[in-house]
Amino acid sequence: MDKNLQIPGLYIIRYETADVVPAPFSHYYALKLHIVSETKLDVDFELRYTDRDEISEDEIYDEGFTTDDDYKWRGNVPVIWLKEFQEIFTSSKTIRKREENEYEDFVEIELEENDKRVTIYPVDKERWSYFLQEMMQAIFEASGREKPFELTYLEIDGDQKSRIDLKASFANKAFTISKDNGTSHPLAWDQLQKIMDTVYRAEFVADNASESKPLKRGKYLTVGDGLWYQMGVAVLETTSKSRDLDKIDALFSTLASKI
C-alpha cells in the first residue's frame, strides 16, 4: 500500500474503547480528515458515549460526566495535526484483516486506494490511541468546547511566594513554563504527559479546595477549574505508603531550577 498521503484526500478514522471499558467511560467516535492542501486540514468529528442505558444518571454524574456528553463538530485544526497524522500514518504497520480483542481499543482507517474505499487496521493500537486522544483534545480546543491545559503550583512561606505556571495547547502542540509571572519558556511536548502522570497520581478532593487565592503558608495547586488545592489538605496521598506529594514537590523544584 502506498503510504504517501493523498493531497487532497479523505481519511476516516473510527475508534472504539475496548469491550472491557464500562459505561460511562466507554465511547465511540468517527474522525474524518479532509486534507484540503498541504497547509489546510478540515475535520468532521462525532463522539458518542455507549452503553449508558445500563447505568443510572447518578452513576454518570458521580464519574464527572453528564447525560449530554455526545459531541459533533466540523471545522479547521492547525496544520501541525496534518504533519502529526502523516508521521504516524506513514510509520505505522497496518493489516487488512480486522482483529478484535476485548482488552484492546479498536482502531480502523478508511482511505481511497485504486479508486475504491478500503479499510486498514493499525497494529500498534496503543500508539494510535494516544495520538487520537491528543487530537481529540486539539479538536475540543479548536471548537471552543475546552480551554488549553493550565496548571499552577504556588508555594507561600511567610512573605515569600514562588509560583510556576504551566500552559499547554493541544491544538498547537505547544507547552510552556513561566516562573513568578515572568517570561514563558518552551518545554518539550513529551514532558506534558510525564508531568500530568505525576500530578494526577495524587487524590484531588474538591470539597477541601478553596475558590479564593491562597494567602497563608503552604503549597497549592490549581488546575484550571477555579479551585485552589492545598497540598496535604485537598491534594492527598493515594495510599498510606505512597509518596505522591513528595514527587509533586520534587517535580516542580526540578522545573523551577531549569528556568
PDB file of C-alpha atoms in Angstrom, residues 91 135 163:
ATOM      1  CA  SER A  91       5.400   4.900  10.094  1.00  0.00           C
ATOM      2  CA  MET A 135      -6.047  15.015  18.606  1.00  0.00           C
ATOM      3  CA  ARG A 163       4.762  30.490  41.512  1.00  0.00           C
TER       4      ARG A 163
END
